[in-house]
mmCIF file of C-alpha atoms in Angstrom:
data_model
loop_
_atom_site.group_PDB
_atom_site.id
_atom_site.type_symbol
_atom_site.label_atom_id
_atom_site.label_comp_id
_atom_site.label_asym_id
_atom_site.label_seq_id
_atom_site.Cartn_x
_atom_site.Cartn_y
_atom_site.Cartn_z
ATOM 1 C CA UNK A 1 -0.763 4.786 -2.384
ATOM 2 C CA UNK A 2 -3.726 3.190 -4.009
ATOM 3 C CA UNK A 3 -4.341 1.740 -7.251
ATOM 4 C CA UNK A 4 -2.906 -1.408 -9.175
ATOM 5 C CA UNK A 5 1.040 -1.121 -9.822
ATOM 6 C CA UNK A 6 1.555 -2.215 -13.688
ATOM 7 C CA UNK A 7 5.062 -3.203 -15.270
ATOM 8 C CA UNK A 8 5.381 -4.280 -18.738
ATOM 9 C CA UNK A 9 8.449 -7.021 -19.927
ATOM 10 C CA UNK A 10 8.342 -5.356 -23.294
ATOM 11 C CA UNK A 11 9.426 -1.785 -21.624
ATOM 12 C CA UNK A 12 12.977 -1.207 -20.109
ATOM 13 C CA UNK A 13 13.028 -1.590 -16.319
ATOM 14 C CA UNK A 14 12.274 1.711 -14.353
ATOM 15 C CA UNK A 15 15.399 3.444 -13.184
ATOM 16 C CA UNK A 16 13.865 4.562 -10.051
ATOM 17 C CA UNK A 17 11.594 2.659 -7.461
ATOM 18 C CA UNK A 18 8.188 3.134 -9.201
ATOM 19 C CA UNK A 19 6.367 1.102 -11.586
ATOM 20 C CA UNK A 20 5.676 1.804 -15.435
ATOM 21 C CA UNK A 21 2.026 2.672 -14.907
ATOM 22 C CA UNK A 22 -0.259 2.729 -11.954
ATOM 23 C CA UNK A 23 -4.367 1.990 -12.358
ATOM 24 C CA UNK A 24 -6.389 3.923 -10.217
ATOM 25 C CA UNK A 25 -10.134 3.434 -11.103
ATOM 26 C CA UNK A 26 -10.768 3.873 -14.646
ATOM 27 C CA UNK A 27 -7.624 6.038 -14.832
ATOM 28 C CA UNK A 28 -3.881 4.672 -15.821
ATOM 29 C CA UNK A 29 -1.014 6.791 -14.854
ATOM 30 C CA UNK A 30 2.574 6.344 -16.521
ATOM 31 C CA UNK A 31 5.703 7.263 -15.049
ATOM 32 C CA UNK A 32 9.298 7.941 -16.271
ATOM 33 C CA UNK A 33 9.085 6.390 -19.628
ATOM 34 C CA UNK A 34 12.414 6.910 -21.247
ATOM 35 C CA UNK A 35 13.912 5.501 -24.531
ATOM 36 C CA UNK A 36 15.799 2.629 -23.711
ATOM 37 C CA UNK A 37 14.820 -0.942 -25.151
ATOM 38 C CA UNK A 38 13.924 -3.534 -22.687
ATOM 39 C CA UNK A 39 17.325 -5.778 -21.376
ATOM 40 C CA UNK A 40 19.721 -3.059 -23.034
ATOM 41 C CA UNK A 41 21.609 0.114 -21.369
ATOM 42 C CA UNK A 42 22.057 1.821 -24.368
ATOM 43 C CA UNK A 43 20.126 4.970 -25.378
ATOM 44 C CA UNK A 44 18.845 4.870 -28.963
ATOM 45 C CA UNK A 45 20.063 8.121 -30.890
ATOM 46 C CA UNK A 46 22.863 8.786 -28.623
ATOM 47 C CA UNK A 47 26.499 7.881 -29.841
ATOM 48 C CA UNK A 48 28.961 8.173 -27.074
ATOM 49 C CA UNK A 49 32.602 7.907 -27.716
ATOM 50 C CA UNK A 50 35.529 5.880 -25.788
ATOM 51 C CA UNK A 51 35.526 8.088 -22.608
ATOM 52 C CA UNK A 52 31.487 7.901 -22.627
ATOM 53 C CA UNK A 53 30.970 11.514 -23.978
ATOM 54 C CA UNK A 54 28.185 12.210 -26.365
ATOM 55 C CA UNK A 55 29.176 12.632 -29.658
ATOM 56 C CA UNK A 56 26.077 12.295 -31.471
ATOM 57 C CA UNK A 57 22.458 13.030 -30.328
ATOM 58 C CA UNK A 58 19.252 12.320 -32.349
ATOM 59 C CA UNK A 59 16.246 13.436 -31.056
ATOM 60 C CA UNK A 60 13.980 12.067 -33.031
ATOM 61 C CA UNK A 61 15.231 8.401 -32.383
ATOM 62 C CA UNK A 62 15.005 9.059 -28.931
ATOM 63 C CA UNK A 63 11.074 10.042 -29.396
ATOM 64 C CA UNK A 64 10.326 7.076 -31.665
ATOM 65 C CA UNK A 65 11.632 4.859 -29.034
ATOM 66 C CA UNK A 66 9.786 6.682 -26.025
ATOM 67 C CA UNK A 67 6.529 6.448 -28.178
ATOM 68 C CA UNK A 68 7.107 2.890 -28.616
ATOM 69 C CA UNK A 69 7.769 2.254 -25.000
ATOM 70 C CA UNK A 70 4.464 3.793 -24.089
ATOM 71 C CA UNK A 71 2.520 1.745 -26.317
ATOM 72 C CA UNK A 72 3.927 -1.243 -24.865
ATOM 73 C CA UNK A 73 3.005 -0.393 -21.340
ATOM 74 C CA UNK A 74 -0.521 0.729 -22.419
ATOM 75 C CA UNK A 75 -0.883 -2.546 -24.477
ATOM 76 C CA UNK A 76 0.197 -4.281 -21.312
ATOM 77 C CA UNK A 77 -2.206 -2.653 -19.161
ATOM 78 C CA UNK A 78 -5.164 -3.349 -21.404
ATOM 79 C CA UNK A 79 -5.157 0.052 -22.908
ATOM 80 C CA UNK A 80 -4.191 1.977 -26.214
ATOM 81 C CA UNK A 81 -3.229 5.293 -27.887
ATOM 82 C CA UNK A 82 -7.169 5.450 -28.291
ATOM 83 C CA UNK A 83 -7.298 6.408 -24.563
ATOM 84 C CA UNK A 84 -4.829 8.942 -24.206
ATOM 85 C CA UNK A 85 -5.874 12.418 -22.985
#
């Protein structure tokens, strides 16, 4: 695939074999952005019991965390919220 691969050190590592973003011409494509924080395995907004089962789920916290990660990726790609279509 053409284009420059871009990864942010401030966003969590991708869980698949893909970059955080890919720049093709004047377009920037983000992929698979989730709520985890860089360097952590916990998912913000999810509370697990001793068996690893979800006992509490806060979609608002997850959304805020995803938006923060998108912001990091955009900024580290030389872009910003102002350029989102």
